[in-house]
Amino acid sequence: MCGIIGYIGERKACNVLVDGLKRLEYRGYDSVGIVTEEDGKLYIKKGAGKIDELKEKLGLLQMPGKRGIGHTRWATHGIPNDINAHPHTDCTGKIAVVHNGIIENYIELKDKLLRKGHKFKSDTDTEIIAHLIEDALKDFNNFEDALRYALLRLKGSFALGIIYTHDREHLYFVRNESPLVLGIGHGEMFAASDIPAFLPYTNKAVFLDDGEYAVVTKDSFVVKDLKTGEVKEKKVHEINWTLEMAEKQGYEHFMLKEIHEQPKAVKEAIYGNLETIDEIAREIANYEKIYIVAMGTSYHAALVGKYIFQRLVKKVPVVEDASEFRYEFEDLIDKDTLVIAITQSGETADTLAAIKLAKKKNAKVLSIVNVVGSMATRLSDLVLYTHAGPEIGVAATKTYTTQLTVISMLAIALAKYLNTADREYLQKIEAELYDMPKYIEAALGYENKIKNLAERLKEKRDFFYIGRGINLATALEGALKLKEISYIHAEGLSAGELKHGPLALIEEGVPIVAIAPSGKTLEKMISNIQEAKARGALIISLGDSEELKKVSDILIKIPKVDEVLSPIVYIVPLQLLAYHLAVLRGNDPDKPRNLAKSVTVE
Ligand code: AGP
């Protein structure tokens, strides 16, 4: 949902900004813009399109100055064109603003500003911010006071970078419900929507909280409360992500690299949580009322979590799409409620809203998060990290399998503590979980077979993914991967549901991807597959049993793992299938159309 970056130091600002924007491109990529300052003059270049196309065309690397801010856009207000691209300026052209988020009361504010004679160039909500500050400057001598006065008029979500010609030593950054992090260098400072943007220069980060702003010089930063102006103490975090982690390292796309990183990521998720998992399990062991909230792929991890909790902990959590949670469950949440929030970024607006509601109602909140220091981690009582490293591809892959790993560890630890499952069985699945990197490696070994399969399927228009029980989530996630990067229509369904309607859509050659590991539901899965095959469907099965071979047109044989852990392995071939179909159809899987990595607006 837009990426913003700022730099002040001794380097040529445009180089740092272009490099950083490239790393933030996963947040939005319909337009790009940069403003730098030299000798009290602002230099602005911006336009619709991706950064690689615009770098040469606009001469983004030929901009003077050692301080500046930049933006990569995912349009909300105003179509993606050159005029609506950020930065936006006031009437005098002395104040420039970049923005990630939505200003909800911008129409009302714009009307007032128009009545005062302000002239607007774009259709964006962002432009009003520059004009509001300009207006406030008439009443305040000091830029910072004018800035605060103007920003307190805004309703909505915003992370902002602000530059003013007359205030040559500073850059200003603001956070309210959209992510913003400062990068602390030696004699230089950075700010960005996400850490990878400044990772080549520093791994020291300061996370702004909602309602805070930072005044940054090349040698210092001070964070203050937007309402009171009071200085806030901030912790400098050392981030253990390396630059290599945020680079493609020879892979054609980040997504492919991240799919292949899964054995290592899952191992890190296991070892990164070994020491704390039992303690966290003890802290939450007595809660009977449990909700798991999340969006998208993380929601599918929540569904898997529900099944594991049922099987091992003998508790039935309610899984809810975070965007619905606060409208439906407010009256049901109290101090005896546990809310588990799953979010890769820790910045998804809907999930944060659900966490805030849970906190307001005095519930206990445990978050399962990938990004260290992100908002979800700061709002929650307890945090389990997925330790997947930075995920740049918009389609979640390694963060999903690590979420599944962590939730499995949690359920096993709870089951041991509460004595809700057979000891020997728990030991067996725990040992299998530790071996999970090996199983994923084996699943990755099918890549060539899957690539050939993708070649055969690339012209298909509709796909159906079917699963049962714990692997209904795998069907949903496989279908989500396919639609978001290959733009092929795909549906994930409970296999039992097929003959209650969707079977009417099956005709000769329609691919049905059946997720069918051995376990409670295999027999029924085979019947459902046969029903579809009898109507002409092309059956692509994923499983570990011989029976499956007889009913499938194509079988992807997966190493045998216990059913409760099977979602961690079975999703891997489906990620590869979606990836290769996307590439064969000429799409960029790292930057699917209309999507952004973190959805920071509701
Ligand atoms: C999945 O491939 C998507 N990137 C998306 O569904 C994502 O999982 C969702 O937006 C939630 O993001 P989060 O995990 O960062 O909260």
Coordinates of C-alpha atoms and ligand atoms in Angstrom, one line a residue:
M1 CA 0.0 0.0 0.0
C2 CA 2.6 2.5 -1.1
G3 CA 6.2 2.7 0.1
I4 CA 7.9 5.8 1.3
I5 CA 11.6 6.5 1.9
G6 CA 13.6 9.4 3.1
Y7 CA 17.3 10.2 3.3
I8 CA 19.5 12.9 4.8
G9 CA 23.3 12.6 4.9
E10 CA 26.4 13.0 2.8
R11 CA 25.5 10.7 -0.1
K12 CA 23.8 11.8 -3.3
A13 CA 20.2 11.4 -2.0
C14 CA 18.6 10.3 -5.3
N15 CA 20.9 7.2 -5.4
V16 CA 19.7 6.1 -2.0
L17 CA 16.1 6.9 -2.7
V18 CA 16.0 5.1 -6.0
D19 CA 17.7 2.0 -4.5
G20 CA 15.3 2.1 -1.5
L21 CA 12.2 2.5 -3.7
K22 CA 13.3 -0.5 -5.7
R23 CA 13.3 -2.5 -2.5
L24 CA 9.9 -1.1 -1.5
E25 CA 8.3 -1.8 -4.9
Y26 CA 6.5 -4.8 -3.5
R27 CA 4.3 -2.3 -1.6
G28 CA 2.9 -0.7 -4.7
Y29 CA 4.2 -0.1 -8.2
D30 CA 1.9 2.0 -10.3
S31 CA 3.8 5.3 -10.0
V32 CA 7.1 6.6 -8.6
G33 CA 8.4 10.0 -7.5
I34 CA 11.3 11.7 -5.7
V35 CA 12.0 15.1 -4.3
T36 CA 15.5 16.3 -3.4
E37 CA 16.7 19.6 -2.1
E38 CA 19.8 21.6 -2.8
D39 CA 20.5 25.3 -1.9
G40 CA 17.0 25.8 -0.8
K41 CA 15.4 24.6 -4.0
L42 CA 13.2 21.4 -4.4
Y43 CA 13.8 19.2 -7.4
I44 CA 10.9 16.9 -8.2
K45 CA 10.6 14.0 -10.7
K46 CA 7.6 11.7 -10.8
G47 CA 5.5 9.7 -13.1
A48 CA 3.2 6.7 -13.7
G49 CA 4.9 3.4 -14.2
K50 CA 7.5 1.1 -12.6
I51 CA 10.8 2.4 -11.3
D52 CA 13.0 0.5 -13.8
E53 CA 11.1 2.1 -16.7
L54 CA 11.1 5.6 -15.1
K55 CA 14.7 5.7 -13.8
E56 CA 16.1 6.5 -17.2
K57 CA 13.1 8.3 -18.7
L58 CA 12.8 10.8 -15.9
G59 CA 16.5 10.9 -15.0
L60 CA 15.8 9.9 -11.4
L61 CA 19.5 9.4 -10.7
Q62 CA 20.5 12.8 -12.0
M63 CA 18.9 14.8 -9.1
P64 CA 21.0 17.2 -7.0
G65 CA 21.0 17.3 -3.2
K66 CA 21.8 15.3 -0.1
R67 CA 18.4 15.1 1.4
G68 CA 15.1 14.0 -0.1
I69 CA 12.1 11.8 0.1
G70 CA 10.6 9.3 -2.4
H71 CA 7.4 7.2 -3.0
T72 CA 6.2 4.2 -4.8
R73 CA 2.4 4.2 -5.2
W74 CA -0.5 1.8 -4.9
A75 CA -3.3 4.1 -6.0
T76 CA -6.3 4.7 -3.6
H77 CA -7.5 8.3 -4.4
G78 CA -7.0 9.3 -8.1
I79 CA -6.0 7.1 -11.0
P80 CA -2.3 6.2 -11.4
N81 CA -1.0 8.9 -13.7
D82 CA 1.9 11.4 -13.6
I83 CA 0.0 14.1 -11.8
N84 CA -1.3 11.9 -9.0
A85 CA 2.1 10.4 -8.4
H86 CA 3.8 11.6 -5.2
P87 CA 5.4 13.8 -4.0
H88 CA 2.7 16.5 -3.7
T89 CA 3.4 20.1 -3.0
D90 CA 1.7 23.2 -1.7
C91 CA 0.8 26.3 -3.7
T92 CA 4.3 27.8 -3.1
G93 CA 6.2 24.6 -4.1
K94 CA 8.2 24.8 -0.9
I95 CA 6.6 22.0 1.0
A96 CA 6.6 18.4 -0.5
V97 CA 4.9 15.4 1.0
V98 CA 4.9 11.6 0.4
H99 CA 2.1 9.5 1.9
N100 CA 1.1 6.0 2.6
G101 CA -2.4 5.6 3.8
I102 CA -5.8 7.2 3.4
I103 CA -7.0 10.6 4.7
E104 CA -10.6 10.0 5.5
N105 CA -11.7 13.6 5.9
Y106 CA -9.8 15.0 2.9
I107 CA -13.0 16.2 1.0
E108 CA -14.0 18.4 3.9
L109 CA -10.5 19.7 4.4
K110 CA -10.0 20.2 0.6
D111 CA -13.3 22.3 0.5
K112 CA -12.1 24.5 3.3
L113 CA -8.7 25.0 1.6
L114 CA -10.3 25.7 -1.8
R115 CA -12.4 28.4 -0.1
K116 CA -9.2 29.9 1.2
G117 CA -7.9 30.1 -2.3
H118 CA -5.5 27.1 -2.4
K119 CA -5.0 25.6 -5.9
F120 CA -4.9 21.9 -6.3
K121 CA -3.1 20.0 -9.1
S122 CA -4.0 16.3 -8.3
D123 CA -7.0 14.2 -7.4
T124 CA -5.2 12.7 -4.4
D125 CA -6.1 12.9 -0.7
T126 CA -2.3 13.5 0.0
E127 CA -2.1 16.9 -1.7
I128 CA -4.2 18.5 1.0
I129 CA -1.5 17.8 3.6
A130 CA 1.0 20.1 1.9
H131 CA -1.6 22.8 1.6
L132 CA -2.7 22.4 5.2
I133 CA 0.9 22.9 6.4
E134 CA 1.2 25.9 4.1
D135 CA -1.9 27.3 5.6
A136 CA -0.8 26.7 9.2
L137 CA 2.5 28.4 8.5
K138 CA 0.6 31.7 8.3
D139 CA -0.1 31.4 12.0
F140 CA 3.1 29.8 13.3
N141 CA 6.6 31.0 13.0
N142 CA 8.1 27.6 13.4
F143 CA 7.7 24.9 10.8
E144 CA 7.4 22.1 13.4
D145 CA 4.5 23.8 15.2
A146 CA 2.7 24.4 11.9
L147 CA 3.2 20.8 10.9
R148 CA 1.7 19.5 14.2
Y149 CA -1.2 21.9 14.0
A150 CA -1.9 20.8 10.4
L151 CA -1.5 17.1 11.0
L152 CA -3.8 17.0 14.0
R153 CA -6.6 18.0 11.6
L154 CA -6.2 14.7 9.6
K155 CA -8.4 11.7 10.2
G156 CA -7.3 8.3 8.8
S157 CA -4.1 6.4 8.3
F158 CA -0.9 8.0 7.3
A159 CA 2.8 7.5 7.2
L160 CA 4.3 10.7 5.8
G161 CA 7.7 12.0 4.7
I162 CA 7.8 15.8 4.6
I163 CA 10.5 18.2 3.3
Y164 CA 10.5 22.0 3.5
T165 CA 12.9 24.2 1.6
H166 CA 13.4 26.8 4.4
D167 CA 14.2 24.1 7.0
R168 CA 17.4 22.8 5.4
E169 CA 18.8 20.7 8.2
H170 CA 15.7 18.5 8.7
L171 CA 13.3 15.9 7.3
Y172 CA 10.0 15.1 9.1
F173 CA 8.3 11.7 9.3
V174 CA 5.0 10.9 10.8
R175 CA 3.2 7.7 11.6
N176 CA -0.5 7.0 12.2
E177 CA -1.7 3.5 11.4
S178 CA 0.7 3.1 8.5
P179 CA 4.2 1.7 9.1
L180 CA 7.2 3.8 9.4
V181 CA 10.7 3.0 10.6
L182 CA 13.8 5.1 11.0
G183 CA 17.2 3.8 10.0
I184 CA 20.0 5.1 12.1
G185 CA 23.4 5.5 10.3
H186 CA 26.7 7.2 11.0
G187 CA 26.3 10.8 9.9
E188 CA 23.2 9.8 7.9
M189 CA 19.6 8.9 8.6
F190 CA 17.0 7.0 6.8
A191 CA 13.2 6.5 7.1
A192 CA 11.1 4.0 5.2
S193 CA 7.9 2.0 5.2
D194 CA 10.0 -1.2 5.7
I195 CA 13.5 -2.2 6.8
P196 CA 14.8 -3.7 3.5
A197 CA 14.7 -0.2 2.0
F198 CA 17.7 0.9 4.1
L199 CA 19.3 -2.4 4.9
P200 CA 22.4 -1.8 2.6
Y201 CA 23.3 1.1 4.8
T202 CA 22.3 0.2 8.4
N203 CA 20.6 -2.5 10.5
K204 CA 19.8 -0.1 13.3
A205 CA 16.1 0.7 13.4
V206 CA 13.7 2.8 15.4
F207 CA 10.0 1.9 15.0
L208 CA 7.6 4.8 15.3
D209 CA 4.3 4.2 17.0
D210 CA 0.9 5.6 16.0
G211 CA 0.6 9.4 16.7
E212 CA 4.3 10.0 16.7
Y213 CA 6.5 12.0 14.5
A214 CA 10.3 12.2 14.0
V215 CA 12.4 15.2 13.4
V216 CA 15.6 14.0 11.7
T217 CA 18.9 15.6 10.9
K218 CA 21.9 13.8 9.4
D219 CA 23.3 13.2 12.8
S220 CA 20.3 12.9 15.1
F221 CA 16.7 12.1 15.5
V222 CA 14.0 13.0 18.0
V223 CA 10.6 11.3 18.2
K224 CA 7.7 13.3 19.6
D225 CA 4.0 12.8 20.4
L226 CA 2.0 14.5 17.7
K227 CA -0.7 15.7 20.2
T228 CA 1.4 16.9 23.0
G229 CA 4.8 17.6 21.4
E230 CA 6.4 15.6 24.3
V231 CA 9.7 13.8 23.5
K232 CA 9.4 10.0 23.4
E233 CA 12.1 7.6 24.5
K234 CA 12.7 5.2 21.7
K235 CA 14.6 1.9 21.6
V236 CA 17.2 1.4 18.8
H237 CA 16.7 -2.2 17.5
E238 CA 19.5 -4.2 15.9
I239 CA 17.9 -6.1 13.0
N240 CA 19.5 -9.4 12.2
W241 CA 18.4 -9.5 8.6
T242 CA 21.3 -9.3 6.2
L243 CA 21.4 -7.6 2.8
E244 CA 21.7 -11.0 1.0
M245 CA 18.4 -12.0 2.5
A246 CA 16.7 -9.1 0.8
E247 CA 18.4 -9.7 -2.6
K248 CA 17.5 -12.2 -5.3
Q249 CA 20.8 -14.1 -5.2
G250 CA 20.6 -15.4 -8.7
Y251 CA 17.0 -16.4 -8.7
E252 CA 14.8 -15.0 -11.4
H253 CA 12.2 -13.8 -8.9
F254 CA 12.0 -13.2 -5.1
M255 CA 9.1 -15.6 -5.0
L256 CA 11.1 -18.5 -6.4
K257 CA 14.0 -17.7 -4.0
E258 CA 11.5 -17.6 -1.1
I259 CA 9.9 -20.9 -2.1
H260 CA 13.4 -22.5 -2.1
E261 CA 14.3 -20.9 1.2
Q262 CA 11.5 -22.8 3.0
P263 CA 13.6 -25.7 4.4
K264 CA 15.9 -23.2 6.0
A265 CA 13.1 -20.8 7.1
V266 CA 11.2 -23.6 8.8
K267 CA 14.3 -24.7 10.6
E268 CA 14.9 -21.2 11.8
A269 CA 11.2 -21.0 12.9
I270 CA 11.7 -24.2 15.0
Y271 CA 15.0 -23.3 16.6
G272 CA 14.0 -19.6 17.1
N273 CA 11.0 -20.6 19.2
L274 CA 12.4 -23.7 21.1
E275 CA 13.3 -21.8 24.2
T276 CA 10.1 -19.7 24.6
I277 CA 7.3 -22.0 23.3
D278 CA 6.7 -23.9 26.6
E279 CA 6.5 -20.7 28.6
I280 CA 4.1 -19.1 26.2
A281 CA 2.0 -22.3 26.1
R282 CA 1.8 -22.2 29.9
E283 CA 0.7 -18.5 29.8
I284 CA -2.2 -19.2 27.5
A285 CA -3.1 -22.8 28.7
N286 CA -6.2 -21.8 30.7
Y287 CA -8.0 -19.9 28.1
E288 CA -11.1 -21.7 26.8
K289 CA -12.5 -18.9 24.6
I290 CA -10.0 -18.6 21.8
Y291 CA -10.2 -16.6 18.5
I292 CA -7.7 -16.7 15.7
V293 CA -7.7 -13.6 13.5
A294 CA -5.8 -13.0 10.3
M295 CA -6.2 -12.1 6.6
G296 CA -5.3 -13.7 3.3
T297 CA -2.6 -16.4 3.5
S298 CA -2.3 -15.8 7.2
Y299 CA -6.0 -16.6 7.5
H300 CA -5.3 -19.9 5.9
A301 CA -2.6 -20.5 8.5
A302 CA -5.3 -19.7 11.1
L303 CA -7.6 -22.4 9.6
V304 CA -4.8 -24.9 9.9
G305 CA -4.2 -23.8 13.5
K306 CA -7.9 -24.4 14.3
Y307 CA -7.6 -28.0 13.2
I308 CA -4.4 -28.6 15.1
F309 CA -5.9 -27.1 18.2
Q310 CA -8.9 -29.3 17.9
R311 CA -6.9 -32.5 17.3
L312 CA -4.1 -31.9 19.9
V313 CA -5.4 -29.5 22.5
K314 CA -9.1 -30.5 22.3
K315 CA -10.1 -26.8 22.1
V316 CA -12.1 -25.3 19.3
P317 CA -10.9 -21.8 18.4
V318 CA -13.1 -19.5 16.4
V319 CA -11.2 -18.5 13.2
E320 CA -12.3 -15.1 11.9
D321 CA -11.3 -12.9 9.0
A322 CA -9.8 -9.9 10.9
S323 CA -11.8 -7.5 8.8
E324 CA -15.1 -9.0 10.1
F325 CA -13.9 -9.5 13.7
R326 CA -14.7 -6.2 15.2
Y327 CA -18.1 -5.9 13.7
E328 CA -19.3 -9.3 14.9
F329 CA -17.5 -10.2 18.1
E330 CA -17.1 -7.0 20.1
D331 CA -19.7 -8.1 22.7
L332 CA -18.2 -11.5 23.1
I333 CA -14.6 -10.5 24.0
D334 CA -13.6 -10.1 27.6
K335 CA -10.7 -10.7 29.9
D336 CA -11.2 -14.4 29.7
T337 CA -10.6 -14.4 25.9
L338 CA -7.4 -15.2 24.1
V339 CA -7.0 -13.7 20.7
I340 CA -4.2 -15.1 18.5
A341 CA -3.4 -12.8 15.6
I342 CA -1.4 -14.2 12.7
T343 CA 0.3 -11.6 10.4
Q344 CA 3.5 -11.8 8.4
S345 CA 4.0 -8.0 8.2
G346 CA 2.5 -7.1 11.6
E347 CA 1.1 -4.1 9.8
T348 CA -2.1 -5.4 8.1
A349 CA -4.7 -2.7 9.0
D350 CA -7.6 -5.2 9.5
T351 CA -5.5 -7.4 11.8
L352 CA -4.3 -4.4 13.8
A353 CA -7.9 -3.2 14.2
A354 CA -8.8 -6.7 15.6
I355 CA -5.9 -6.6 18.0
K356 CA -6.7 -3.1 19.2
L357 CA -10.3 -4.2 19.8
A358 CA -9.2 -7.3 21.8
K359 CA -6.9 -5.1 23.9
K360 CA -9.7 -2.6 24.5
K361 CA -11.8 -5.4 25.8
N362 CA -9.0 -6.6 28.1
A363 CA -8.4 -9.9 26.2
K364 CA -5.0 -11.5 26.1
V365 CA -3.3 -11.1 22.7
L366 CA -0.7 -13.4 21.3
S367 CA 0.6 -12.5 17.9
I368 CA 2.5 -14.7 15.4
V369 CA 4.5 -12.3 13.3
N370 CA 7.5 -12.2 10.9
V371 CA 8.6 -8.6 11.0
V372 CA 10.4 -7.8 14.3
G373 CA 9.3 -4.6 15.9
S374 CA 6.2 -4.2 13.7
M375 CA 3.0 -2.7 15.1
A376 CA 1.4 -6.0 15.9
T377 CA 4.3 -7.0 18.1
R378 CA 4.0 -3.7 20.0
L379 CA 0.3 -4.0 20.6
S380 CA 0.4 -7.6 21.8
D381 CA 0.9 -9.2 25.2
L382 CA 2.9 -12.1 23.8
V383 CA 4.7 -12.6 20.5
L384 CA 6.0 -15.6 18.6
Y385 CA 8.2 -14.8 15.7
T386 CA 8.2 -16.9 12.5
H387 CA 11.9 -16.1 11.8
A388 CA 11.4 -16.4 8.0
G389 CA 13.6 -13.5 7.1
P390 CA 12.4 -10.7 4.8
E391 CA 9.7 -11.8 2.3
I392 CA 9.7 -9.5 -0.7
G393 CA 7.5 -11.4 -3.2
V394 CA 3.9 -10.2 -2.8
A395 CA 2.7 -13.8 -2.7
A396 CA 3.3 -15.2 0.8
T397 CA 5.3 -18.5 0.7
K398 CA 8.0 -19.0 3.3
T399 CA 6.0 -16.9 5.8
Y400 CA 3.1 -19.3 5.5
T401 CA 5.0 -22.5 6.1
T402 CA 6.8 -20.9 9.1
Q403 CA 3.4 -19.7 10.5
L404 CA 2.2 -23.3 10.2
T405 CA 5.4 -24.5 11.9
V406 CA 5.0 -22.1 14.8
I407 CA 1.3 -22.8 15.4
S408 CA 2.1 -26.5 15.3
M409 CA 4.8 -26.1 17.9
L410 CA 2.4 -24.1 20.1
A411 CA -0.3 -26.8 19.8
I412 CA 2.2 -29.5 20.6
A413 CA 3.5 -27.6 23.7
L414 CA -0.1 -27.0 24.9
A415 CA -1.1 -30.6 24.4
K416 CA 2.0 -31.7 26.4
Y417 CA 1.2 -29.2 29.2
L418 CA -2.5 -29.9 29.4
N419 CA -2.1 -33.6 28.7
T420 CA -4.7 -33.6 26.0
A421 CA -3.1 -36.0 23.5
D422 CA -1.2 -39.3 23.7
R423 CA 2.4 -38.7 24.7
E424 CA 3.9 -41.1 22.2
Y425 CA 1.9 -39.5 19.4
L426 CA 3.1 -36.1 20.4
Q427 CA 6.7 -37.2 20.5
K428 CA 6.2 -38.7 17.0
I429 CA 4.8 -35.6 15.4
E430 CA 7.3 -33.4 17.2
A431 CA 10.1 -35.5 15.7
E432 CA 8.4 -35.2 12.3
L433 CA 8.2 -31.4 12.7
Y434 CA 12.0 -31.2 13.3
D435 CA 12.4 -33.2 10.1
M436 CA 10.1 -30.9 8.2
P437 CA 13.0 -29.2 6.3
K438 CA 13.9 -32.6 4.8
Y439 CA 10.3 -33.2 3.7
I440 CA 10.0 -29.7 2.1
E441 CA 13.3 -30.4 0.3
A442 CA 11.8 -33.5 -1.1
A443 CA 8.7 -31.7 -2.3
L444 CA 11.0 -29.0 -3.9
G445 CA 12.6 -31.9 -5.8
Y446 CA 9.4 -32.1 -8.0
E447 CA 10.0 -28.7 -9.5
N448 CA 10.8 -30.0 -13.0
K449 CA 7.7 -32.2 -13.0
I450 CA 5.6 -29.3 -11.9
K451 CA 7.1 -27.0 -14.5
N452 CA 6.1 -29.5 -17.2
L453 CA 2.7 -29.7 -15.7
A454 CA 2.4 -25.9 -15.8
E455 CA 3.3 -26.0 -19.5
R456 CA 0.4 -28.5 -20.1
L457 CA -2.0 -26.4 -18.0
K458 CA -1.1 -22.8 -19.0
E459 CA -4.1 -22.3 -21.3
K460 CA -6.7 -23.5 -18.7
R461 CA -9.2 -20.9 -17.6
D462 CA -10.5 -22.3 -14.3
F463 CA -9.0 -24.4 -11.6
F464 CA -10.6 -26.1 -8.6
Y465 CA -8.6 -27.1 -5.5
I466 CA -10.2 -29.5 -3.2
G467 CA -9.3 -30.7 0.2
R468 CA -10.8 -32.0 3.4
G469 CA -10.2 -31.4 7.1
I470 CA -6.9 -29.7 7.8
N471 CA -6.2 -29.6 4.1
L472 CA -9.2 -27.6 3.2
A473 CA -6.9 -24.7 4.1
T474 CA -4.3 -26.0 1.7
A475 CA -6.9 -26.0 -1.1
L476 CA -7.8 -22.4 -0.3
E477 CA -4.2 -21.3 -0.1
G478 CA -3.2 -23.2 -3.4
A479 CA -6.1 -21.4 -5.1
L480 CA -5.2 -18.0 -3.7
K481 CA -1.6 -18.4 -4.9
L482 CA -2.8 -19.3 -8.4
K483 CA -5.2 -16.4 -8.8
E484 CA -3.0 -13.7 -7.3
I485 CA 0.0 -14.3 -9.5
S486 CA -1.2 -16.1 -12.6
Y487 CA -4.6 -14.3 -12.9
I488 CA -6.3 -17.6 -13.6
H489 CA -9.7 -18.1 -11.9
A490 CA -9.3 -20.6 -9.1
E491 CA -11.5 -21.8 -6.3
G492 CA -10.6 -23.6 -3.1
L493 CA -13.3 -25.9 -1.9
S494 CA -14.1 -28.6 0.6
A495 CA -14.2 -31.8 -1.4
G496 CA -17.4 -32.7 0.2
E497 CA -19.0 -29.5 -1.0
L498 CA -18.3 -30.3 -4.7
K499 CA -21.5 -32.1 -5.4
H500 CA -23.6 -29.4 -3.6
G501 CA -23.2 -27.0 -6.5
P502 CA -19.7 -26.5 -7.9
L503 CA -19.8 -29.9 -9.8
A504 CA -22.0 -28.1 -12.3
L505 CA -18.9 -26.2 -13.5
I506 CA -16.9 -29.3 -14.2
E507 CA -16.6 -30.2 -17.9
E508 CA -14.1 -32.1 -20.0
G509 CA -10.5 -31.2 -19.1
V510 CA -11.2 -28.8 -16.2
P511 CA -8.3 -29.2 -13.7
I512 CA -9.1 -30.4 -10.2
V513 CA -6.2 -30.3 -7.8
A514 CA -6.9 -32.7 -5.0
I515 CA -4.9 -32.5 -1.8
A516 CA -5.2 -36.0 -0.5
P517 CA -2.7 -37.2 2.1
S518 CA -3.3 -40.4 4.1
G519 CA -5.4 -39.8 7.1
K520 CA -9.0 -39.6 8.3
T521 CA -10.4 -38.2 5.1
L522 CA -8.5 -40.1 2.3
E523 CA -11.3 -42.5 1.5
K524 CA -13.9 -39.8 1.2
M525 CA -11.4 -37.7 -0.9
I526 CA -11.0 -40.6 -3.3
S527 CA -14.8 -40.8 -3.7
N528 CA -15.0 -37.1 -4.4
I529 CA -12.2 -37.3 -6.9
Q530 CA -14.0 -40.1 -8.7
E531 CA -17.2 -38.1 -8.9
A532 CA -15.3 -35.3 -10.6
K533 CA -13.4 -37.6 -12.9
A534 CA -16.7 -39.2 -14.1
R535 CA -17.6 -35.7 -15.3
G536 CA -14.5 -35.3 -17.3
A537 CA -12.3 -33.3 -14.9
L538 CA -8.5 -33.6 -15.2
I539 CA -7.4 -34.9 -11.8
I540 CA -4.1 -33.7 -10.4
S541 CA -3.6 -35.3 -7.0
L542 CA -1.1 -34.7 -4.3
G543 CA -0.7 -37.6 -1.9
D544 CA 1.3 -40.4 -0.6
S545 CA -0.9 -43.5 -1.3
E546 CA -1.1 -46.0 -4.1
E547 CA -4.9 -45.9 -4.2
L548 CA -4.7 -42.3 -5.3
K549 CA -2.7 -43.3 -8.4
K550 CA -5.7 -45.2 -9.8
V551 CA -8.0 -42.3 -9.8
S552 CA -5.6 -39.5 -10.8
D553 CA -4.5 -38.3 -14.3
I554 CA -1.4 -36.9 -12.7
L555 CA -0.1 -37.8 -9.2
I556 CA 2.5 -35.7 -7.4
K557 CA 3.8 -38.1 -4.8
I558 CA 4.5 -36.4 -1.5
P559 CA 6.6 -38.0 1.3
K560 CA 4.4 -39.4 4.0
V561 CA 4.0 -37.2 7.0
D562 CA 1.4 -37.1 9.8
E563 CA -1.9 -35.5 8.6
V564 CA -1.6 -32.6 11.1
L565 CA 1.7 -31.6 9.7
S566 CA 0.8 -32.3 6.0
P567 CA -0.2 -28.7 5.2
I568 CA 3.4 -27.6 5.6
V569 CA 4.6 -29.9 2.9
Y570 CA 1.6 -30.1 0.6
I571 CA 1.5 -26.3 -0.1
V572 CA 5.0 -26.3 -1.6
P573 CA 4.2 -28.0 -4.9
L574 CA 1.2 -25.7 -5.2
Q575 CA 3.4 -22.6 -4.7
L576 CA 5.6 -23.9 -7.5
L577 CA 2.7 -24.6 -9.8
A578 CA 1.3 -21.1 -9.3
Y579 CA 4.8 -19.6 -9.8
H580 CA 5.5 -21.5 -13.1
L581 CA 2.1 -20.8 -14.5
A582 CA 2.5 -17.1 -13.8
V583 CA 5.9 -17.0 -15.5
L584 CA 4.7 -19.0 -18.5
R585 CA 1.8 -16.6 -18.9
G586 CA 4.2 -13.7 -18.9
N587 CA 3.4 -12.3 -15.5
D588 CA 5.8 -10.9 -12.9
P589 CA 5.0 -13.1 -9.9
D590 CA 6.8 -10.7 -7.5
K591 CA 4.5 -7.8 -8.4
P592 CA 1.0 -9.1 -9.2
R593 CA -1.4 -6.5 -10.7
N594 CA -3.6 -4.5 -8.3
L595 CA -1.9 -6.0 -5.2
A596 CA 0.5 -4.8 -2.6
K597 CA 2.4 -6.8 0.0
S598 CA 1.1 -5.2 3.2
V599 CA -2.5 -4.0 3.2
T600 CA -2.2 -1.0 5.5
V601 CA -5.6 0.4 4.8
E602 CA -8.9 -1.2 5.8
Ligands
AGP1 C1 -0.9 -13.7 0.2 O1 -0.1 -14.2 -0.8 C2 -1.0 -12.2 0.3 N1 0.2 -11.6 0.3 C3 -2.0 -11.7 1.3 O2 -3.1 -12.5 1.3 C4 -1.5 -11.6 2.8 O3 -1.3 -12.9 3.3 C5 -2.4 -10.8 3.6 O4 -2.5 -9.5 3.1 C6 -2.1 -10.8 5.1 O5 -0.8 -10.1 5.3 P1 -0.1 -10.2 6.7 O6 0.2 -11.7 6.9 O7 1.1 -9.4 6.5 O8 -1.0 -9.7 7.7

